Tab-separated table of N, CA and C in Angstrom:
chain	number	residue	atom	x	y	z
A	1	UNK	N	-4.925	4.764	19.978
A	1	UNK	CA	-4.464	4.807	18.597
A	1	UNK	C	-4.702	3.438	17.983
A	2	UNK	N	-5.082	3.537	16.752
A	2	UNK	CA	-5.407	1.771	16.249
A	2	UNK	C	-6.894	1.522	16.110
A	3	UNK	N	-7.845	2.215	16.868
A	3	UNK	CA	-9.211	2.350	17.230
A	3	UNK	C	-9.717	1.191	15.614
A	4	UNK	N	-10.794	-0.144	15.327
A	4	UNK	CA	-11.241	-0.119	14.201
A	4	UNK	C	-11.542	1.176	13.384
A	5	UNK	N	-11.538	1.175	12.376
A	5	UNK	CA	-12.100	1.925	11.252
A	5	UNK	C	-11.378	3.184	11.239
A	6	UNK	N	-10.159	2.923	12.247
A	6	UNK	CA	-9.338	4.559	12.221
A	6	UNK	C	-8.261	4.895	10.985
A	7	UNK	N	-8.648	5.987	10.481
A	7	UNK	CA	-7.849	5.930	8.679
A	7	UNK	C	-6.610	6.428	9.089
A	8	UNK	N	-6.130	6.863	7.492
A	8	UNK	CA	-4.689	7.525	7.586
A	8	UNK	C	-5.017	9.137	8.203
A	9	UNK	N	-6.477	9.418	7.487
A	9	UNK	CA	-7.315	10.978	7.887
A	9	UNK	C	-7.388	11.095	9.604
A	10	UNK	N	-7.395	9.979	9.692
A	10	UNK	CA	-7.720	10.421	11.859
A	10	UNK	C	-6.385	10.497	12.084
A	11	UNK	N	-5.623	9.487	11.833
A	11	UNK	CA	-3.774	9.876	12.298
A	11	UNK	C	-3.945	11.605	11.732
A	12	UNK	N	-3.838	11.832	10.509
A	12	UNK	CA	-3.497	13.233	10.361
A	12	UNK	C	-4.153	14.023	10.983
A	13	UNK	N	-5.489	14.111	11.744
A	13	UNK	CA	-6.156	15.096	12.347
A	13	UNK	C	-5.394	14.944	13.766
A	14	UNK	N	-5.088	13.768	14.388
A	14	UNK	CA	-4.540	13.660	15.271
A	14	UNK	C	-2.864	14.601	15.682
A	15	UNK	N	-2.595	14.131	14.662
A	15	UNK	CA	-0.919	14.667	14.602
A	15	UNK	C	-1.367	16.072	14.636
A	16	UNK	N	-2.061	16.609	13.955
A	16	UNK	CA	-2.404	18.077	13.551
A	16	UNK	C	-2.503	18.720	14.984
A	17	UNK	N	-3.931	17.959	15.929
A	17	UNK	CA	-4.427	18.514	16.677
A	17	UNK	C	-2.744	18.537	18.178
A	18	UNK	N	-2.432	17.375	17.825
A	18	UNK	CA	-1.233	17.594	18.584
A	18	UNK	C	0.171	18.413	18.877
A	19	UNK	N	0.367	18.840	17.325
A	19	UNK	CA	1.464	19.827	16.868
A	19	UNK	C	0.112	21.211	17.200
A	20	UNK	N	-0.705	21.235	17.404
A	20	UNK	CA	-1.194	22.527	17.300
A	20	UNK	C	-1.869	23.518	18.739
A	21	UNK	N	-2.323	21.988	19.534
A	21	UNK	CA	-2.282	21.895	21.152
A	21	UNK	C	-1.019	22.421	21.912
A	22	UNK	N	0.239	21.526	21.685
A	22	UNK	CA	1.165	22.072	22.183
A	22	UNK	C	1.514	21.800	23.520
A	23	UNK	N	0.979	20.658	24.324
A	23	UNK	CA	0.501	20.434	24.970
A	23	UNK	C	1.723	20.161	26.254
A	24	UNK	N	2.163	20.450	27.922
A	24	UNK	CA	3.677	20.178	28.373
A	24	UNK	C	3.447	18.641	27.909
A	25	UNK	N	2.635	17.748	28.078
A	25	UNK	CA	2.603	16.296	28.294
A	25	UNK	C	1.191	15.659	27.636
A	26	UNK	N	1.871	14.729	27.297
A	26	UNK	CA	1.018	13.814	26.390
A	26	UNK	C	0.960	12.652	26.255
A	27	UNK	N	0.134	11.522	26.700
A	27	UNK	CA	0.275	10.115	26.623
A	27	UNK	C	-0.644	9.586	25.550
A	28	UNK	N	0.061	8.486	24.673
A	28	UNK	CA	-1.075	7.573	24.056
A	28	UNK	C	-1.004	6.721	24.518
A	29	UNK	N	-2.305	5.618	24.045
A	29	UNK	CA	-2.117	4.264	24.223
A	29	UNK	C	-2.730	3.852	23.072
A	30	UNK	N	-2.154	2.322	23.034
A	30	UNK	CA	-2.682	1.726	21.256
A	30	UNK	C	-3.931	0.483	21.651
A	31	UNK	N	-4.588	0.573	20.997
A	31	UNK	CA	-5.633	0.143	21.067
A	31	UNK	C	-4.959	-1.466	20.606
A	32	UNK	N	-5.559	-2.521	21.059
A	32	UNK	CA	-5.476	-3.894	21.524
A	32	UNK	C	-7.259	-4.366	21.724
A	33	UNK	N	-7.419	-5.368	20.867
A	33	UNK	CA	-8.838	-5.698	21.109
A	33	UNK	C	-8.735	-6.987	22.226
A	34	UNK	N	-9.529	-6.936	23.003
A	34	UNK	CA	-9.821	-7.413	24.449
A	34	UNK	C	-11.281	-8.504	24.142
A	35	UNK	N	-10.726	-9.592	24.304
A	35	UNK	CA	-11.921	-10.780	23.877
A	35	UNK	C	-13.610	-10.473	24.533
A	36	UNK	N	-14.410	-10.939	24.120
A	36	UNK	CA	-16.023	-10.541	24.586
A	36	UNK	C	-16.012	-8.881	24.574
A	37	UNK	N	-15.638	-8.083	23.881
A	37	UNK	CA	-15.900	-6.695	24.182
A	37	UNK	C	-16.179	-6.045	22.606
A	38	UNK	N	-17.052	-5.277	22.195
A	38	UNK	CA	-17.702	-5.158	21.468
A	38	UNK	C	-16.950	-4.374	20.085
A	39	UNK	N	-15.587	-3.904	20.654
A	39	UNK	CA	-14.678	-3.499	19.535
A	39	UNK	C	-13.972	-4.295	18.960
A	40	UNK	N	-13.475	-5.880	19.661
A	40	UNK	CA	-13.013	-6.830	19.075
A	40	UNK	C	-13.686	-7.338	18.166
A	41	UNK	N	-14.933	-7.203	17.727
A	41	UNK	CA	-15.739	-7.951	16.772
A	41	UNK	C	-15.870	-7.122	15.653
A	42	UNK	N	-15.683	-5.247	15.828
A	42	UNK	CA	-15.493	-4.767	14.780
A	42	UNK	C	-14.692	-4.718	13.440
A	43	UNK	N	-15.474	-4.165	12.267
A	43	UNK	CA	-14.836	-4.722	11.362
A	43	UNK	C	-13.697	-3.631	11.309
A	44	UNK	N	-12.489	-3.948	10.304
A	44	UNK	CA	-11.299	-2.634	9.928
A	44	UNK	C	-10.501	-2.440	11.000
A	45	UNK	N	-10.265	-3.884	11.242
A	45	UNK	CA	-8.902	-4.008	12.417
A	45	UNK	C	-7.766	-3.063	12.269
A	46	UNK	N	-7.441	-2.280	12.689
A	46	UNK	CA	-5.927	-1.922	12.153
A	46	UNK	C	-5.054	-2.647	12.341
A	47	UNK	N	-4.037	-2.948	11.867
A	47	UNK	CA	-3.004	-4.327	11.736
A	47	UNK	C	-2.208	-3.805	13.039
A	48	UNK	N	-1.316	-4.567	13.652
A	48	UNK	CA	-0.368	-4.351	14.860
A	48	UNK	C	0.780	-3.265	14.272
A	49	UNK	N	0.981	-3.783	13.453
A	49	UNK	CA	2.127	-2.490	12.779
A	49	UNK	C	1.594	-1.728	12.744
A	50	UNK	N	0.856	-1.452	11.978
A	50	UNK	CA	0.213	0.009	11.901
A	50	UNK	C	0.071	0.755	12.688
A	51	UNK	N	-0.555	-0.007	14.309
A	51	UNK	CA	-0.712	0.653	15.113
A	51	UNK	C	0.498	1.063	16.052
A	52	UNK	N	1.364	0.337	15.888
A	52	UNK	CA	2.586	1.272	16.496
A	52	UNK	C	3.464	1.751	15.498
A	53	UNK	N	3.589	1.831	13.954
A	53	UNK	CA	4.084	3.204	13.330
A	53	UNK	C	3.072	4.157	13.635
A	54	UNK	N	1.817	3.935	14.121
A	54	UNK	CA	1.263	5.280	14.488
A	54	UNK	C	1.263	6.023	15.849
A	55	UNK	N	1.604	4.921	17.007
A	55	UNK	CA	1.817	5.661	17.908
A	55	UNK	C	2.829	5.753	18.184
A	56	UNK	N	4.152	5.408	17.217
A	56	UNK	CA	5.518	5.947	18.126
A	56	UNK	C	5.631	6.954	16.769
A	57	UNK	N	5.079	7.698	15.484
A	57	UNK	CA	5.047	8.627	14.991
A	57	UNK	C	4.646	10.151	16.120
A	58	UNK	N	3.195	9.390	16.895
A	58	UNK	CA	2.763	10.267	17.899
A	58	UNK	C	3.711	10.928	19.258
A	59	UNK	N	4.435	9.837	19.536
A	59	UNK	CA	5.438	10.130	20.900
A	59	UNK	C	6.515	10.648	20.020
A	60	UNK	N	7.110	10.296	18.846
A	60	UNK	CA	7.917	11.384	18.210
A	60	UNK	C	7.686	12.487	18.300
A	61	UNK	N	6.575	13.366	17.913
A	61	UNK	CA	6.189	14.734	17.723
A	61	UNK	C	5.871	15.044	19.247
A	62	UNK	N	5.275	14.177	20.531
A	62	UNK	CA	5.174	14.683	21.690
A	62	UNK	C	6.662	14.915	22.056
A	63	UNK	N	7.350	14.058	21.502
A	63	UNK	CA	8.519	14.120	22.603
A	63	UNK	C	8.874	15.160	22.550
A	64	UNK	N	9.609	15.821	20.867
A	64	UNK	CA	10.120	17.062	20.662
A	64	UNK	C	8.777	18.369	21.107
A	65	UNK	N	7.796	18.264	21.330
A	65	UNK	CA	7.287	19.519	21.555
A	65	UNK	C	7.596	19.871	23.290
A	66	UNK	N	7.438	18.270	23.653
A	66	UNK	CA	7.722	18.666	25.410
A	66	UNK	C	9.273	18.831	26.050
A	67	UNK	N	10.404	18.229	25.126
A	67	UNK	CA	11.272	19.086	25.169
A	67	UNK	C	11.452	20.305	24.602
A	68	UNK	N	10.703	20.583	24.148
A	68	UNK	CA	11.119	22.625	23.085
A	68	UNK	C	9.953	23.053	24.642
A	69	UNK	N	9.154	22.708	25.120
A	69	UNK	CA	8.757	23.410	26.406
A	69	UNK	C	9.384	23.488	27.623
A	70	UNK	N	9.874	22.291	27.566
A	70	UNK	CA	10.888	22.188	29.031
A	70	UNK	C	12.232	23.469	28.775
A	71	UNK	N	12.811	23.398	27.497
A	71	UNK	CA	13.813	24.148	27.482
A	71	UNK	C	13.245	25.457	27.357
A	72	UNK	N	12.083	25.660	27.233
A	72	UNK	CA	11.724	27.082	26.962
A	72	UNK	C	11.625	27.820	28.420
A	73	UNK	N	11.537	26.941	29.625
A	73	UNK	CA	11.562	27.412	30.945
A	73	UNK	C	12.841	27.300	31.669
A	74	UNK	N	14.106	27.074	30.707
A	74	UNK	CA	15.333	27.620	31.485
A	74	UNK	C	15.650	28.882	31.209
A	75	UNK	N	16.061	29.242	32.736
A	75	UNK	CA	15.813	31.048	32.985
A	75	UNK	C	14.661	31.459	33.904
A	76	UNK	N	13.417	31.128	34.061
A	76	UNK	CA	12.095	31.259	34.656
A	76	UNK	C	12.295	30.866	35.801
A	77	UNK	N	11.778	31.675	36.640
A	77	UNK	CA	11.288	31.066	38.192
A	77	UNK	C	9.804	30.086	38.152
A	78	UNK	N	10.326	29.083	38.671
A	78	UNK	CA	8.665	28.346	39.108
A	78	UNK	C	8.737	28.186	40.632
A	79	UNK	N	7.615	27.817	40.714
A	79	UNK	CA	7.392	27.732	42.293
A	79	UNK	C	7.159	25.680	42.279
A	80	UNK	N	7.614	25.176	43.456
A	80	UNK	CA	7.827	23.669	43.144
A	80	UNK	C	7.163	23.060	44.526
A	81	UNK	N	6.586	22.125	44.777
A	81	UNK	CA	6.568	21.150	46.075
A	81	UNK	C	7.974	20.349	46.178
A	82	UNK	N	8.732	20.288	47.199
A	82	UNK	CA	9.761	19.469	47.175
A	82	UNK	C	8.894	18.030	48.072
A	83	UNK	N	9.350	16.451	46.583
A	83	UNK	CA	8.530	15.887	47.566
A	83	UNK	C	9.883	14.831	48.070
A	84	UNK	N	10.954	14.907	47.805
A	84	UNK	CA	12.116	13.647	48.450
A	84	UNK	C	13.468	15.241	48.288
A	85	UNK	N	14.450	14.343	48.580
A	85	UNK	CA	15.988	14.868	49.092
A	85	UNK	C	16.278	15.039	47.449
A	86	UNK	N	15.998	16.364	47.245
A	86	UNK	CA	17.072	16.262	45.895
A	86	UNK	C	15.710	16.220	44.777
A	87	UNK	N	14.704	15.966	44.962
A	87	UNK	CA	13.516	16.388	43.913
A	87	UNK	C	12.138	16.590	44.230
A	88	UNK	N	11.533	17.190	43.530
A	88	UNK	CA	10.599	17.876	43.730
A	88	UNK	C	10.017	18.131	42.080
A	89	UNK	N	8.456	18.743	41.854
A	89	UNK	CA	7.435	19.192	40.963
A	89	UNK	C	6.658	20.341	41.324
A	90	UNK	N	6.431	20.786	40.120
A	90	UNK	CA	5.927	21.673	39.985
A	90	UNK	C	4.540	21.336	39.171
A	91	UNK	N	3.359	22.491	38.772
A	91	UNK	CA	1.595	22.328	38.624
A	91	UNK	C	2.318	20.964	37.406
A	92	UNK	N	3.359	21.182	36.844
A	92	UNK	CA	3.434	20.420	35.441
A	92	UNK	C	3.695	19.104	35.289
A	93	UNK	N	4.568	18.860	36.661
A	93	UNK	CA	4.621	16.956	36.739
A	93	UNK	C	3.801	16.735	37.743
A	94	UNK	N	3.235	15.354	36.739
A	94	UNK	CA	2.365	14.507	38.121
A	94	UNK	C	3.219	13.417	38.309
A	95	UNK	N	3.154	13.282	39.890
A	95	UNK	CA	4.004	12.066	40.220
A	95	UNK	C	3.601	10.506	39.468
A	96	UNK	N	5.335	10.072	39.419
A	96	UNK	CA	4.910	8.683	39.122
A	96	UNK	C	4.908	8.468	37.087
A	97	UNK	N	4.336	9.675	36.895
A	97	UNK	CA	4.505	9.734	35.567
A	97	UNK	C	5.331	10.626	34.462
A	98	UNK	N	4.903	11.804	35.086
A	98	UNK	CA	6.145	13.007	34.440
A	98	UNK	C	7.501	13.676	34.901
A	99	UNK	N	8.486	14.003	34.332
A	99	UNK	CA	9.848	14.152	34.992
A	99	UNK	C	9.313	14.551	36.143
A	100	UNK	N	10.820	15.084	36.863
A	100	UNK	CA	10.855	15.634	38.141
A	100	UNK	C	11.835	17.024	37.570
A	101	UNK	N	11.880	17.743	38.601
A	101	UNK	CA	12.859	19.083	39.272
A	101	UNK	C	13.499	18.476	40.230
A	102	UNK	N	14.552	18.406	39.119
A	102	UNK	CA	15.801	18.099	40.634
A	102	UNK	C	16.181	19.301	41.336
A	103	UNK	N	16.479	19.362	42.088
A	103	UNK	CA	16.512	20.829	43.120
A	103	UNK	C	17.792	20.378	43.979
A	104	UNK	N	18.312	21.583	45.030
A	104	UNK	CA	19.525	21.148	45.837
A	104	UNK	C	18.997	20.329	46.575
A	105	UNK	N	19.709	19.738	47.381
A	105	UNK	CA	19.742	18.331	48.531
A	105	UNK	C	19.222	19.167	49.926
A	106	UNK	N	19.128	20.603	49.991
A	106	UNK	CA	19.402	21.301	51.662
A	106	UNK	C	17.797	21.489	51.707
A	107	UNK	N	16.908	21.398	50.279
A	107	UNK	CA	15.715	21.409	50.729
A	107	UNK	C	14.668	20.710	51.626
A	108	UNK	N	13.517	21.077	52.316
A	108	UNK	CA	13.099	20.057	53.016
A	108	UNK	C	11.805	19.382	52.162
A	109	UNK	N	11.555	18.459	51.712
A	109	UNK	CA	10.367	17.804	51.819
A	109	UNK	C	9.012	18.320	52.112
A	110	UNK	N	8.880	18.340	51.328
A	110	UNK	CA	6.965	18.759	52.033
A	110	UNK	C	6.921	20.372	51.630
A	111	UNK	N	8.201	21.193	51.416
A	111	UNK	CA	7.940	22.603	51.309
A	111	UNK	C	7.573	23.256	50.112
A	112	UNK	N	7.151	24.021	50.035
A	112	UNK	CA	7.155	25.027	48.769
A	112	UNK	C	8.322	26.095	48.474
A	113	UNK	N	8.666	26.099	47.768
A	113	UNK	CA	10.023	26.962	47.542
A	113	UNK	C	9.657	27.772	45.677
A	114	UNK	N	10.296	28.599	45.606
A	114	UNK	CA	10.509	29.049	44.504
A	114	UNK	C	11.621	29.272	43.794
A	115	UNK	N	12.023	28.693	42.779
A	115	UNK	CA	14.044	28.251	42.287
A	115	UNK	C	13.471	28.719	40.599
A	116	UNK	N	14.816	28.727	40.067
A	116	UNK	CA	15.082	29.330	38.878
A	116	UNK	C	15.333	27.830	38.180
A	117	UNK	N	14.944	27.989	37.330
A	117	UNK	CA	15.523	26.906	36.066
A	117	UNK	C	16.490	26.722	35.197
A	118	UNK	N	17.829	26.276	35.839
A	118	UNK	CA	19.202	26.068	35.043
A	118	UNK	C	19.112	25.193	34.043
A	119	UNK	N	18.069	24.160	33.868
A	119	UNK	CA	18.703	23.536	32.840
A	119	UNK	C	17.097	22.306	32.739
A	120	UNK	N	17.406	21.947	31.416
A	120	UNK	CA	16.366	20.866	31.003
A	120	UNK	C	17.081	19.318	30.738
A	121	UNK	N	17.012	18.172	31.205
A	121	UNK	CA	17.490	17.408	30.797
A	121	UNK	C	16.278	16.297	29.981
A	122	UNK	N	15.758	15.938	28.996
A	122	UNK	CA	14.573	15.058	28.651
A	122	UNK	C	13.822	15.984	29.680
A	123	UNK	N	13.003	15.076	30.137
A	123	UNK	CA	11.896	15.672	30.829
A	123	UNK	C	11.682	16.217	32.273
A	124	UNK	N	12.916	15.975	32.385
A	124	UNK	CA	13.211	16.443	33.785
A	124	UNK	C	13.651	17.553	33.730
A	125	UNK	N	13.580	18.961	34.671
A	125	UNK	CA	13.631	20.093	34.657
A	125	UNK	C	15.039	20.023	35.883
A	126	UNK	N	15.992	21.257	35.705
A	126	UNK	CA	17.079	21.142	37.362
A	126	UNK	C	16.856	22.943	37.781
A	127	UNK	N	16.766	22.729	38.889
A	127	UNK	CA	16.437	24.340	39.337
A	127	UNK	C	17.197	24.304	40.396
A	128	UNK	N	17.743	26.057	40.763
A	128	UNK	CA	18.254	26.268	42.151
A	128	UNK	C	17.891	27.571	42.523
């Protein structure tokens, strides 16, 4: 986000394509020009502000779409990898970056199980 020469028209195609994707998860990053590299010399800097009213406009609209998805799967069975005591993921989190499924404590590690979805907290899902 921030890219030179990026208008108010690319934010709006952006936001668009994002409210319209729908997507469980979504990361930006804001563009920062990096010395000797061939975008730092371009012209139509976007200013530092700019570029983060535009990307925390962006994680606004991700946030609420990936919570209205998370809550849309309490009630649903998923099937999960349990990978520690007490949590585990499913196809939708990748470790390290997206919530977890907290799950009961009696599970083992390493298994596959299939649990129901009681509840959404942010991005973390709780199943039993």
């Amino acid at each position: 986000v921030g890219y030179p020469g990026e208008t108010e028209h690319d934010q709006d195609e952006l936001l668009e394509f994002v409210s319209a994707a729908q997507l469980d998860w979504c990361g930006f990053f804001e563009y920062s020009a990096e010395e000797s590299t061939h975008a730092a010399t371009l012209a139509d800097q976007v200013p530092e502000e700019l570029r983060s009213d535009r990307i925390a406009e962006l994680r606004e609209l991700q946030d609420g779409i990936t919570a209205a998805r998370r809550d849309s799967l309490i009630g649903t069975q998923i099937e999960v990898l349990v990978d520690a005591i007490g949590e585990a993921r499913s196809f939708r989190e990748a470790p390290e970056i997206d919530g977890i499924v907290q799950v009961p404590e009696h599970l083992v590690p390493g298994s596959f199980v299939t649990l129901t979805v009681t509840n959404a907290l942010g991005p973390d899902l709780v199943a039993s």
